[in-house]
PDB file of C-alpha atoms and ligand atoms in Angstrom:
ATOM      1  CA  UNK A 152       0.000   0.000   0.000  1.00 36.00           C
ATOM      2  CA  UNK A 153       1.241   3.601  -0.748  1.00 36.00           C
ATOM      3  CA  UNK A 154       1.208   5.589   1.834  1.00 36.00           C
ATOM      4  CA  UNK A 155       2.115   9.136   1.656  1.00 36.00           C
ATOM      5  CA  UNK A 156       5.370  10.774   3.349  1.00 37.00           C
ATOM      6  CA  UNK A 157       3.599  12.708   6.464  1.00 34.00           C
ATOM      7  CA  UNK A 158       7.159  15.141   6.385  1.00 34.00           C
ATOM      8  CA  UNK A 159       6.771  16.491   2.674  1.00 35.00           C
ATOM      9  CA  UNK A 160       3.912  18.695   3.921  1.00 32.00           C
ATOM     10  CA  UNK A 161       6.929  20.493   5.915  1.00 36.00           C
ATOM     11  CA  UNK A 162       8.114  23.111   4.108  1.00 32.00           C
ATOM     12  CA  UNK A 163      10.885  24.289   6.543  1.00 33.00           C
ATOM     13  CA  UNK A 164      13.180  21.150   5.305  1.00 33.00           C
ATOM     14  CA  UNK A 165      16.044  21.646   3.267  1.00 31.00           C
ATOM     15  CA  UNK A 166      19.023  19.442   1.583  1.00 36.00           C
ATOM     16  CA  UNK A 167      16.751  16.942   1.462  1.00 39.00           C
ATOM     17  CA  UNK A 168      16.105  14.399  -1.355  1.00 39.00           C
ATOM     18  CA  UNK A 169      12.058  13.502  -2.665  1.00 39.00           C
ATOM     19  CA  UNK A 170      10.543  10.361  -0.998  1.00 42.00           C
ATOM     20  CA  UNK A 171       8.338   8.337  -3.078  1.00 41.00           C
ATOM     21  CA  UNK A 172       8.483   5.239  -1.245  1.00 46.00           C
ATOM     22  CA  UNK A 173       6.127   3.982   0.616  1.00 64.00           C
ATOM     23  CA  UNK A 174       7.125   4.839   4.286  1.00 85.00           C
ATOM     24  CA  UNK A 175       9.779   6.862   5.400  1.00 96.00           C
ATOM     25  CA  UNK A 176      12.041   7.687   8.819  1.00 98.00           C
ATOM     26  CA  UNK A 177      11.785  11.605   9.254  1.00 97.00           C
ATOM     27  CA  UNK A 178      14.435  13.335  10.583  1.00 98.00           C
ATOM     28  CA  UNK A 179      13.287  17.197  11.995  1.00 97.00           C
ATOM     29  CA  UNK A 180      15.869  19.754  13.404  1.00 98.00           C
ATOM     30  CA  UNK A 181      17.531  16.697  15.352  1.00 98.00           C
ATOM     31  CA  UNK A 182      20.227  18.195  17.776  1.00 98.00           C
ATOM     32  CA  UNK A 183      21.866  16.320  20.572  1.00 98.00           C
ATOM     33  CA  UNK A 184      24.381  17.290  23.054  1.00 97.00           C
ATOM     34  CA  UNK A 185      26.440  15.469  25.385  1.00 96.00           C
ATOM     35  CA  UNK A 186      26.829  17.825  28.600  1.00 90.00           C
ATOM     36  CA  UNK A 187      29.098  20.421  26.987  1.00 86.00           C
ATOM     37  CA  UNK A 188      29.705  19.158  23.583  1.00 92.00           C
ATOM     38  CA  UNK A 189      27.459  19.896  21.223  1.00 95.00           C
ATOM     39  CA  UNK A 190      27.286  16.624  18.923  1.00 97.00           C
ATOM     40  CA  UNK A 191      24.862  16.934  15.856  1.00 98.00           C
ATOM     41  CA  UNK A 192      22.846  19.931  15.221  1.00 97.00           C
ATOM     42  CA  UNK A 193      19.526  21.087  12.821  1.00 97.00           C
ATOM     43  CA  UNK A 194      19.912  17.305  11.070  1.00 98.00           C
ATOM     44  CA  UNK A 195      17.256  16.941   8.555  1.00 98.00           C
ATOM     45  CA  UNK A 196      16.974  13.998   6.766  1.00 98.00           C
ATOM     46  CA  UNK A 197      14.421  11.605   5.221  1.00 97.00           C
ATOM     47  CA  UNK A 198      15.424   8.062   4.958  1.00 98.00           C
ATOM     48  CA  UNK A 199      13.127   5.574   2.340  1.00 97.00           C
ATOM     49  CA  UNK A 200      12.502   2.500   2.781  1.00 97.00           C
ATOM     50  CA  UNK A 201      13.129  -0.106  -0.098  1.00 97.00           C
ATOM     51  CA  UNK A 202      16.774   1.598  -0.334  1.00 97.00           C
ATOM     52  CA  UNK A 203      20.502   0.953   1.314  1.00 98.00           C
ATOM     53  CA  UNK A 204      20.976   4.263   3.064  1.00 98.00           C
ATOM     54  CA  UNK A 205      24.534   4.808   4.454  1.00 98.00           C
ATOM     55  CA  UNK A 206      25.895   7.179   6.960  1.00 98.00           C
ATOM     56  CA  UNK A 207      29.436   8.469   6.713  1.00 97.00           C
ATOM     57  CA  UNK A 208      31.792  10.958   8.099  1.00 95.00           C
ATOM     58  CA  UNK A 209      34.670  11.292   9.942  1.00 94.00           C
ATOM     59  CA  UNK A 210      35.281   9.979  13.639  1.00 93.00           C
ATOM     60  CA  UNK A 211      33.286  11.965  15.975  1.00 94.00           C
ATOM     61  CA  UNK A 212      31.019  13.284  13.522  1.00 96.00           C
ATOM     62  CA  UNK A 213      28.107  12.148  15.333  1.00 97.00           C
ATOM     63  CA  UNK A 214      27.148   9.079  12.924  1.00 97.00           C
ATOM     64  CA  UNK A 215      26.737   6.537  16.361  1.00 96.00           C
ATOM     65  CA  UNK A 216      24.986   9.523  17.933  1.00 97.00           C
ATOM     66  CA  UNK A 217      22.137  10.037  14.747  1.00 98.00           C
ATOM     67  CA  UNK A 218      21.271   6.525  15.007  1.00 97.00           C
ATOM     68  CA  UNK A 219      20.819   6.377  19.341  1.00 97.00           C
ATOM     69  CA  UNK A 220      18.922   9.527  18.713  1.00 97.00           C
ATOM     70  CA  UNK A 221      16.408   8.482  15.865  1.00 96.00           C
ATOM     71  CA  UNK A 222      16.117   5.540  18.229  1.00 95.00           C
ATOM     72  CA  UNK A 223      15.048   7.306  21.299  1.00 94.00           C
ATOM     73  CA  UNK A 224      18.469   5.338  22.930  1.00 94.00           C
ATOM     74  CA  UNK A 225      19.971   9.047  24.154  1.00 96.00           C
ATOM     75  CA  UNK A 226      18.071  12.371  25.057  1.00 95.00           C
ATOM     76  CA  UNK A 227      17.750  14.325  22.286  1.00 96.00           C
ATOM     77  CA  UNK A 228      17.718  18.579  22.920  1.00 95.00           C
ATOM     78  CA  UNK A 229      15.323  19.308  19.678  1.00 96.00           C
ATOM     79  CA  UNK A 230      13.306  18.280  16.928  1.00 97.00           C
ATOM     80  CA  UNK A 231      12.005  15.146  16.014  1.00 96.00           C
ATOM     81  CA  UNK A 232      11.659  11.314  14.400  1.00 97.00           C
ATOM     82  CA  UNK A 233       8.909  10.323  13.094  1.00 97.00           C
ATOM     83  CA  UNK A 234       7.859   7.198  11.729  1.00 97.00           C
ATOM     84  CA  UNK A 235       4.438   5.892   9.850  1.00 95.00           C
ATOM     85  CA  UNK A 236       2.791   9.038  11.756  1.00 93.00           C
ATOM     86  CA  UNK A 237       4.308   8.662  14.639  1.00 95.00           C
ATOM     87  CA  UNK A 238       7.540   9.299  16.771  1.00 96.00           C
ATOM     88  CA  UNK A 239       9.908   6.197  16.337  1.00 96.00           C
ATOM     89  CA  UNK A 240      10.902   5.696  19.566  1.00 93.00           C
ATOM     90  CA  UNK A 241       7.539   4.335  20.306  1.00 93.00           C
ATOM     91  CA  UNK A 242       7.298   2.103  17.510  1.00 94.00           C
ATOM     92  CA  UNK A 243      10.510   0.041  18.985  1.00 91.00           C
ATOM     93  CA  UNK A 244       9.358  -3.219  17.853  1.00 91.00           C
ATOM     94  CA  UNK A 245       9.376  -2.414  14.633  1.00 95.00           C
ATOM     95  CA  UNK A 246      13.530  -1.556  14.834  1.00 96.00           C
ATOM     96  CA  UNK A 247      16.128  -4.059  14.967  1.00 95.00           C
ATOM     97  CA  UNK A 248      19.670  -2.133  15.952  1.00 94.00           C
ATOM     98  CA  UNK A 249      23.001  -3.606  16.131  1.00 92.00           C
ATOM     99  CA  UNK A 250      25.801  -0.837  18.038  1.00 89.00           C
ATOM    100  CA  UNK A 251      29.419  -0.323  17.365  1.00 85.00           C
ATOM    101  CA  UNK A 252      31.540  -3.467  18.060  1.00 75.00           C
ATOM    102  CA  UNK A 253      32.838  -1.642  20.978  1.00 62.00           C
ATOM    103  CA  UNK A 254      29.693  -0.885  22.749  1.00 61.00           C
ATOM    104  CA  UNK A 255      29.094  -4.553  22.963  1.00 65.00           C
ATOM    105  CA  UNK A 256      29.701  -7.020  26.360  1.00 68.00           C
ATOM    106  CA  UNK A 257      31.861  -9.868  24.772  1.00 67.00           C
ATOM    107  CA  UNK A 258      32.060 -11.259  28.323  1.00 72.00           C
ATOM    108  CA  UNK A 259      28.767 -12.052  28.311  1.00 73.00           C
ATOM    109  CA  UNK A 260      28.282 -15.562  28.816  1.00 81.00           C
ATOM    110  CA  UNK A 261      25.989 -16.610  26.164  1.00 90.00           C
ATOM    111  CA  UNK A 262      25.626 -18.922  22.831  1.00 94.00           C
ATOM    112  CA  UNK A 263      25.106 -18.158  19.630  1.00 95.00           C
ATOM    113  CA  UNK A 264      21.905 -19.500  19.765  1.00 95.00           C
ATOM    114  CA  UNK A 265      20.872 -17.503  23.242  1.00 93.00           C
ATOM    115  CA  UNK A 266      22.094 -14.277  21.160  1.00 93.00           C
ATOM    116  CA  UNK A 267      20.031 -15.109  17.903  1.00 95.00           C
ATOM    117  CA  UNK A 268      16.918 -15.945  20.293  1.00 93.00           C
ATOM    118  CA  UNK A 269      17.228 -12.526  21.891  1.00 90.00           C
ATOM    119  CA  UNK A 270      15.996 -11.272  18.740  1.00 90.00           C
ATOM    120  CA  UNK A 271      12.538 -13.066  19.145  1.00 90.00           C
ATOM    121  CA  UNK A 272      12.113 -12.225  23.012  1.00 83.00           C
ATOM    122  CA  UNK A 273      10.094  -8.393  22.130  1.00 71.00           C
ATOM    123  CA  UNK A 274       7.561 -10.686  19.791  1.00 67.00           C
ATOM    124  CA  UNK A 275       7.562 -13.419  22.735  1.00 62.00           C
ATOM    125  CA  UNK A 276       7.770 -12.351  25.876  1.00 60.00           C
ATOM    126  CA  UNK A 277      11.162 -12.831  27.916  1.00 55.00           C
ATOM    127  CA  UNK A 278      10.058 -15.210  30.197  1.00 55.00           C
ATOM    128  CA  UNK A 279       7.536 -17.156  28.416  1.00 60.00           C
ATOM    129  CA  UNK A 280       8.796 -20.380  26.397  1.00 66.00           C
ATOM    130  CA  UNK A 281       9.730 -20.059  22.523  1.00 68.00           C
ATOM    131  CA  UNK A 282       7.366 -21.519  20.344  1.00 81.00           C
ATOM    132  CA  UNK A 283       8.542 -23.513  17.578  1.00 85.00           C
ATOM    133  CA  UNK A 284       7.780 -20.889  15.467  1.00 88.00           C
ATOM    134  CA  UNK A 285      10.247 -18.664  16.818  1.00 89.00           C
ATOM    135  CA  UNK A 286      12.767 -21.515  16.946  1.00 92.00           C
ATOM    136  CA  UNK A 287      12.526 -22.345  13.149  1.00 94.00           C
ATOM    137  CA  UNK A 288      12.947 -18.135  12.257  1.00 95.00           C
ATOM    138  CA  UNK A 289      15.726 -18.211  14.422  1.00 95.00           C
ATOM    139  CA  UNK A 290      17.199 -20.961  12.751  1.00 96.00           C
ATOM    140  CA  UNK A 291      16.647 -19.953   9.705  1.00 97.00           C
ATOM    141  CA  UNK A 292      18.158 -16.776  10.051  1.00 97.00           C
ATOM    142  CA  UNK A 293      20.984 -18.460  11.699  1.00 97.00           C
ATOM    143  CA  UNK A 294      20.939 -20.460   8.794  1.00 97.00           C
ATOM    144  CA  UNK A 295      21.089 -17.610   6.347  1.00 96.00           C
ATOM    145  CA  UNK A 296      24.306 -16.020   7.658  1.00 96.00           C
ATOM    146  CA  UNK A 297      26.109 -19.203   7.149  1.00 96.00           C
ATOM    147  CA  UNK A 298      26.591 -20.486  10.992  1.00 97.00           C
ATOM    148  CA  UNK A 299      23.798 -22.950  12.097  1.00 97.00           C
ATOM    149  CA  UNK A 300      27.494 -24.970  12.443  1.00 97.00           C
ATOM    150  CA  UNK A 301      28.070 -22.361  15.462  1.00 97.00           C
ATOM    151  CA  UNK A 302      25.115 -22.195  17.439  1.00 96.00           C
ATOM    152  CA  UNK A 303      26.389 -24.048  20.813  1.00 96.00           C
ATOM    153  CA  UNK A 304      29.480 -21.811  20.971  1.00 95.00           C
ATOM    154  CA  UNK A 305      30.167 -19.125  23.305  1.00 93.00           C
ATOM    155  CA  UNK A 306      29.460 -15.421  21.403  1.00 91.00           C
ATOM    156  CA  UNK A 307      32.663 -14.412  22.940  1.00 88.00           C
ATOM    157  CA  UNK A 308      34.848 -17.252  21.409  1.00 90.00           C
ATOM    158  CA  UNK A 309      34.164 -15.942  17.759  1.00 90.00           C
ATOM    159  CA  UNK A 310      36.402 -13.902  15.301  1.00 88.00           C
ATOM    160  CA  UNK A 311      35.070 -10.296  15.096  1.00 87.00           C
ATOM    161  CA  UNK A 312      33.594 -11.422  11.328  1.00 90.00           C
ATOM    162  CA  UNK A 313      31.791 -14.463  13.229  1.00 92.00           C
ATOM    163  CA  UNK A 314      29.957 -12.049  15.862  1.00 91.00           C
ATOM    164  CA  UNK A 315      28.571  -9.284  13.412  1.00 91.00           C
ATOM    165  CA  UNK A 316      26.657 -12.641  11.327  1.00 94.00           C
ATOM    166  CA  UNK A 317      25.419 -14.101  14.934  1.00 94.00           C
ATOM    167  CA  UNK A 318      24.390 -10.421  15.124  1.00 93.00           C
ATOM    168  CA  UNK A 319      23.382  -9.686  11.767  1.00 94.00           C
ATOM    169  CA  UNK A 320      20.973 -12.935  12.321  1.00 96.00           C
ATOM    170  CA  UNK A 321      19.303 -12.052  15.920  1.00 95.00           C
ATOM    171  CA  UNK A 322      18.096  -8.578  13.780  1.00 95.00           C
ATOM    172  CA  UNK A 323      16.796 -10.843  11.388  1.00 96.00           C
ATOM    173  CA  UNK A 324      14.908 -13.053  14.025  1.00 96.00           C
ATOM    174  CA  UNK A 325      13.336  -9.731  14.913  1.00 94.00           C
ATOM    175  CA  UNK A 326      11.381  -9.408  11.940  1.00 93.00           C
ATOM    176  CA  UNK A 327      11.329  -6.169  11.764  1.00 95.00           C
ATOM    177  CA  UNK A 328      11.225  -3.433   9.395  1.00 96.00           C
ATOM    178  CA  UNK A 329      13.929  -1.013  10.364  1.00 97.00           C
ATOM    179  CA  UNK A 330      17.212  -2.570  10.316  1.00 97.00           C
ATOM    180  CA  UNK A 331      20.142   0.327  11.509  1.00 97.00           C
ATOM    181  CA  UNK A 332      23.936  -1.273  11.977  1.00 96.00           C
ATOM    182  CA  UNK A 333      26.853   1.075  13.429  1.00 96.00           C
ATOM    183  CA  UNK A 334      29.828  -0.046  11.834  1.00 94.00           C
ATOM    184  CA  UNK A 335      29.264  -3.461  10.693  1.00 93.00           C
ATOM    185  CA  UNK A 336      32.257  -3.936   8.871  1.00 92.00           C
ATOM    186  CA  UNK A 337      35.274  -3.027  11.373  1.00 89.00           C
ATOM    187  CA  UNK A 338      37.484  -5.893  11.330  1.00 84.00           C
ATOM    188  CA  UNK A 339      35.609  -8.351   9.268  1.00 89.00           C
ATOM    189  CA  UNK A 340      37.073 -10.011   6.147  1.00 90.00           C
ATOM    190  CA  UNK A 341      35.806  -9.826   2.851  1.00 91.00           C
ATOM    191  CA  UNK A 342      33.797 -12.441   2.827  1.00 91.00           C
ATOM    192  CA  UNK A 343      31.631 -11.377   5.680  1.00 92.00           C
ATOM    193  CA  UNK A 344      31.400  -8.089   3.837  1.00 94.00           C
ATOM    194  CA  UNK A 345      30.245  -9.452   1.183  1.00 94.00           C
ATOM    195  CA  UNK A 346      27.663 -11.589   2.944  1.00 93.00           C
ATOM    196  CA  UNK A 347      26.364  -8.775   5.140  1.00 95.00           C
ATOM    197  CA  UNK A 348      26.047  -6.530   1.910  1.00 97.00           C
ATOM    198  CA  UNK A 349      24.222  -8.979   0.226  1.00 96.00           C
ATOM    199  CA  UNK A 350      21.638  -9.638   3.202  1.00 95.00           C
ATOM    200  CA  UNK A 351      21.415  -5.778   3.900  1.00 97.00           C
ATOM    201  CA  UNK A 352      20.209  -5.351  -0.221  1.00 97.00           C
ATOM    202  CA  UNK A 353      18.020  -8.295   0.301  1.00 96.00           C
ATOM    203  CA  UNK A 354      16.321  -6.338   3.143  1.00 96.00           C
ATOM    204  CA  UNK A 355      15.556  -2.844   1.488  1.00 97.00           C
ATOM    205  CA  UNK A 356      14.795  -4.807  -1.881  1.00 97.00           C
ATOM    206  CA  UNK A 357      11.957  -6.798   0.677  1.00 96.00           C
ATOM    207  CA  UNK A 358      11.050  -2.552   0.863  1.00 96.00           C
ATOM    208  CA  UNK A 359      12.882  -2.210   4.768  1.00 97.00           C
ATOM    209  CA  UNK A 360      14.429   1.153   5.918  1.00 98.00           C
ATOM    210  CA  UNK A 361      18.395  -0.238   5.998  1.00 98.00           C
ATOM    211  CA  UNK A 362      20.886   2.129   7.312  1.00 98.00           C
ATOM    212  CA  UNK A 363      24.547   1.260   7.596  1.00 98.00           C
ATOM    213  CA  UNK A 364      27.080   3.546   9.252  1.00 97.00           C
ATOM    214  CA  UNK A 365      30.025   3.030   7.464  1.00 93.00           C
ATOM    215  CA  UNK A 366      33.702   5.126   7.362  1.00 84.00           C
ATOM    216  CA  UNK A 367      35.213   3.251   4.718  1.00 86.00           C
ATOM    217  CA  UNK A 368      34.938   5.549   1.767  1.00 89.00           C
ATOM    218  CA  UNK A 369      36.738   2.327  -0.898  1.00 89.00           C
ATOM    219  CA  UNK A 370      34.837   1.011  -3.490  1.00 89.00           C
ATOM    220  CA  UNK A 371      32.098  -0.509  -1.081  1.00 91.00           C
ATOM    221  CA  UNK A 372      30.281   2.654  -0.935  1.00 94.00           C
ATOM    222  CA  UNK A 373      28.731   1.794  -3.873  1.00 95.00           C
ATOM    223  CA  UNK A 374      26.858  -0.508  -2.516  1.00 97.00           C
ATOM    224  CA  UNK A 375      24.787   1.854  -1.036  1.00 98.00           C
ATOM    225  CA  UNK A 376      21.765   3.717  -2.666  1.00 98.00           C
ATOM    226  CA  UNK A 377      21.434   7.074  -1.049  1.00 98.00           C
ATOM    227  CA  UNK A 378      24.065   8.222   1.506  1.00 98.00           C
ATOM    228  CA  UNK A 379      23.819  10.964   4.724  1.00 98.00           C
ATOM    229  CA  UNK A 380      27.272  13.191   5.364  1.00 97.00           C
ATOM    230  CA  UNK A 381      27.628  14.216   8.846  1.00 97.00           C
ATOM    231  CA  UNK A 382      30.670  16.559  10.301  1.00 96.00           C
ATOM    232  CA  UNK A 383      28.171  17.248  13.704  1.00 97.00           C
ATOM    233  CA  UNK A 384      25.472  19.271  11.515  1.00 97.00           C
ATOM    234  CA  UNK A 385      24.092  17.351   8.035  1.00 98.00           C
ATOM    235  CA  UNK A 386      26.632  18.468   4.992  1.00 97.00           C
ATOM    236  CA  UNK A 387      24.496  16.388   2.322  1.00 97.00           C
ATOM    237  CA  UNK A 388      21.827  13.685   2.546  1.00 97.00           C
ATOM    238  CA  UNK A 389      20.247  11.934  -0.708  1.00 97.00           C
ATOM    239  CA  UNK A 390      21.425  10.028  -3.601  1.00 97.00           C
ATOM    240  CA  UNK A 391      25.011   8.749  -3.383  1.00 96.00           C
ATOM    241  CA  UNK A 392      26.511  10.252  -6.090  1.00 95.00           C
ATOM    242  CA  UNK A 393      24.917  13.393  -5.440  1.00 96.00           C
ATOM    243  CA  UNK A 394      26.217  13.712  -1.661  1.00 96.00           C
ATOM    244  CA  UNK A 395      29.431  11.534  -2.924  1.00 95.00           C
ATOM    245  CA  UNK A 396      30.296  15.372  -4.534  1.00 94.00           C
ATOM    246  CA  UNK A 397      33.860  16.732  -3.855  1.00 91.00           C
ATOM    247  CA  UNK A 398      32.516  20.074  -2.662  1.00 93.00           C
ATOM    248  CA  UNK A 399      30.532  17.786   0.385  1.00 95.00           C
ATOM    249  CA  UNK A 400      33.704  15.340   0.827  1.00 94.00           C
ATOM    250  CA  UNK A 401      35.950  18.302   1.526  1.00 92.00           C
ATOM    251  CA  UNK A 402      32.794  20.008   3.704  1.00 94.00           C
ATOM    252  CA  UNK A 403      32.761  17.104   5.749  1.00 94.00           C
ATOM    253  CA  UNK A 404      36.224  15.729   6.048  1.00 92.00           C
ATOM    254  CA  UNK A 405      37.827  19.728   6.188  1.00 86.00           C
ATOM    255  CA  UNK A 406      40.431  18.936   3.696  1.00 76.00           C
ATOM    256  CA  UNK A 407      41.950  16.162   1.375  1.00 65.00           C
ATOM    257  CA  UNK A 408      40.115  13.103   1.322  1.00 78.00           C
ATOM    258  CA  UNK A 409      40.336  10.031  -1.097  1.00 77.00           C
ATOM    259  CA  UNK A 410      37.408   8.607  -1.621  1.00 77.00           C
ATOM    260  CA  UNK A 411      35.707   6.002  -4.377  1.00 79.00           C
ATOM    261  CA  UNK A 412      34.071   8.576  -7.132  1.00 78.00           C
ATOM    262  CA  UNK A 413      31.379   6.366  -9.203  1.00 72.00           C
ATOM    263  CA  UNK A 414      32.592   9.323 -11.908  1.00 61.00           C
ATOM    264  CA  UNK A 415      36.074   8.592 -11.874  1.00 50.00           C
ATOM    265  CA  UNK A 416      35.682   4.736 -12.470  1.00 46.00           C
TER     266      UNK A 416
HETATM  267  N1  ATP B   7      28.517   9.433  26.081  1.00 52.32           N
HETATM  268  C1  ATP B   7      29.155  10.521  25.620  1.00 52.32           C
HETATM  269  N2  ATP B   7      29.493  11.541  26.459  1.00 52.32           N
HETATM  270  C2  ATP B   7      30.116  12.658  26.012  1.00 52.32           C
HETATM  271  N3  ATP B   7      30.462  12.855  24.717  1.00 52.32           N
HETATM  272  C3  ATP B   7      30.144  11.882  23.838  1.00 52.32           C
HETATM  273  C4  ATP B   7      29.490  10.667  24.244  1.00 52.32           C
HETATM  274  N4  ATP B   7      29.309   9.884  23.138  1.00 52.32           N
HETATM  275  C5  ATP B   7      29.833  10.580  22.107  1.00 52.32           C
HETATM  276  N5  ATP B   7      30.332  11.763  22.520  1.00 52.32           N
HETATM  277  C6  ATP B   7      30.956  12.796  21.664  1.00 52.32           C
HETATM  278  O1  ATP B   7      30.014  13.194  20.672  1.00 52.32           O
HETATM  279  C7  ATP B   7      30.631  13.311  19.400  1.00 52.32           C
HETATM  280  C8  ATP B   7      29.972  12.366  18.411  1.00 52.32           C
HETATM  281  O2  ATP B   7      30.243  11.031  18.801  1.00 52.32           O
HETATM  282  P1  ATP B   7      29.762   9.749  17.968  1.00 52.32           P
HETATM  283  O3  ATP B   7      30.152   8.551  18.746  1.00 52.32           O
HETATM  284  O4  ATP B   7      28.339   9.909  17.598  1.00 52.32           O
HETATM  285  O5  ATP B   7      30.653   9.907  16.641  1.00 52.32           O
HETATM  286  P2  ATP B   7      30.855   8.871  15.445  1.00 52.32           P
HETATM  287  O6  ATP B   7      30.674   9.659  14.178  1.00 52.32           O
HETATM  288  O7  ATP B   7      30.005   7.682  15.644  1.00 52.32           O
HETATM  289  O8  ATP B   7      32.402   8.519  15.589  1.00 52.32           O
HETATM  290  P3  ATP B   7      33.204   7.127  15.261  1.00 52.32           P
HETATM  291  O9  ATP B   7      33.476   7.141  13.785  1.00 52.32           O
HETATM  292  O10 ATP B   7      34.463   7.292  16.045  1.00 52.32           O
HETATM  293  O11 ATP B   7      32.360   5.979  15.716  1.00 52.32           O
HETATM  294  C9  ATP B   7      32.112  13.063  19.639  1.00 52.32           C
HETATM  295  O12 ATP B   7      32.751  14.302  19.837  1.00 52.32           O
HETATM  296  C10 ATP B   7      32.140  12.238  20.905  1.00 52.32           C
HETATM  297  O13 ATP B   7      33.338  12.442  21.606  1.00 52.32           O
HETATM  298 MG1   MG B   8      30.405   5.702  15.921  1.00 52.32          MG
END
């Protein structure tokens, strides 16, 4: 069903690309701070669903910070996210998130398979038993990131590359239909990228919002469809090539920067 975008009635938007997908994550005059430092400020953005949306920037730009916020995870100062007519953070069930690596208890004594069943505890209840239902999507999505082999081990005995798919499966145990992933790809090898890109295309292609924060500015930024430039205020948000411009780049990253031009190839 088409529904319309309830933002493009707001005129006071700007740098921001045309929707015409069916549902949309609004992003309104989004500032956060942390005690004194001021971290993002005025962010507009719309993010579609149905496309790969990536967020870049350099370190400390605020791209951890955007996602917490949208996700009602940190206080926000101003503005607003709204989702399918309402604020997103009240619509939490409908969000699967996986934070940076680094934000993540490795100690934490669980399996692979406790980790991937996490994912189905918001549609079952924590306490209640799993029904087989939940068991076979959990499987399945265990399954699909190549590591049913895995699923007595401890979480905190796998490689980096081995974690991100256990998490990369629990989100898609979730069912949900906002998938956001902070830096999926730190320390992973190519074949896991590869993997993980091909699952996160699969998702927006099923018509799921999909956003990726990503710093590697190589030749896998092309995976993504439209892209959103932070330096702590929004420098470009839209189609890739269009906020992939060198005029943004040297916005955002105050300087020289190399990064993979679609153009140049
Ligand atoms: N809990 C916190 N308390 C105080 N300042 C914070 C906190 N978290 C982040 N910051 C600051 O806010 C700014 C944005 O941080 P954020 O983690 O969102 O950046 P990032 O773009 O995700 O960086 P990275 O690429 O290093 O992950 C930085 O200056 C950071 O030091
Ligand atoms: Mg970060």
């Amino acid at each position: 069903m088409k529904r319309p975008n309830p933002f493009n009635a707001d005129s006071s938007w700007t740098n921001q690309p045309q929707t015409s997908s069916d549902q949309a994550i609004g992003v309104s005059h989004l500032g956060v701070n942390y005690r004194q430092v001021q971290a993002l400020t005025d962010v507009n953005a719309v993010i579609n669903s149905g496309r790969l949306t990536g967020i870049i920037g350099p370190n400390g730009a605020g791209k951890s910070t955007l996602i917490k916020a949208m996700l009602g995870l940190i206080p926000i100062l101003r503005g607003r996210v709204f989702y399918d007519g309402k604020p997103l953070m009240e619509q939490r069930d409908r969000i699967a998130y996986v934070p940076q690596r680094s934000l993540i208890d490795w100690t934490y004594p669980a399996t692979v398979w406790d980790v991937v069943m996490m994912g189905r505890a918001k549609k079952t209840g924590w306490f209640r038993r799993y029904s087989t239902v939940s068991r076979q999507i959990a499987s399945d999505a265990l399954a699909r990131v190549g590591m049913s082999d895995y699923r007595h081990r401890k979480i905190g005995d796998l490689s980096g590359g081995q974690q991100q798919r256990v998490f990369l499966a629990r989100s898609l145990a979730q069912q949900a239909e906002i998938f956001c992933f902070d830096e999926p790809f730190v320390g992973i090898d190519q074949k896991t990228e590869a993997v993980l890109f091909e699952i996160f295309h699969e998702l927006a292609e099923a018509g799921n919002i999909v956003i990726v924060v990503n710093h590697d500015l190589g030749e896998s930024i092309t995976h993504f469809d439209d892209l959103i430039l932070l330096n702590r205020e929004l420098i470009a948000c839209g189609g890739r090539q269009q906020v992939l411009r060198s005029e943004n780049m040297y916005r955002a990253y105050q300087g020289q920067v190399q990064f993979f031009s679609d153009r140049a190839a």
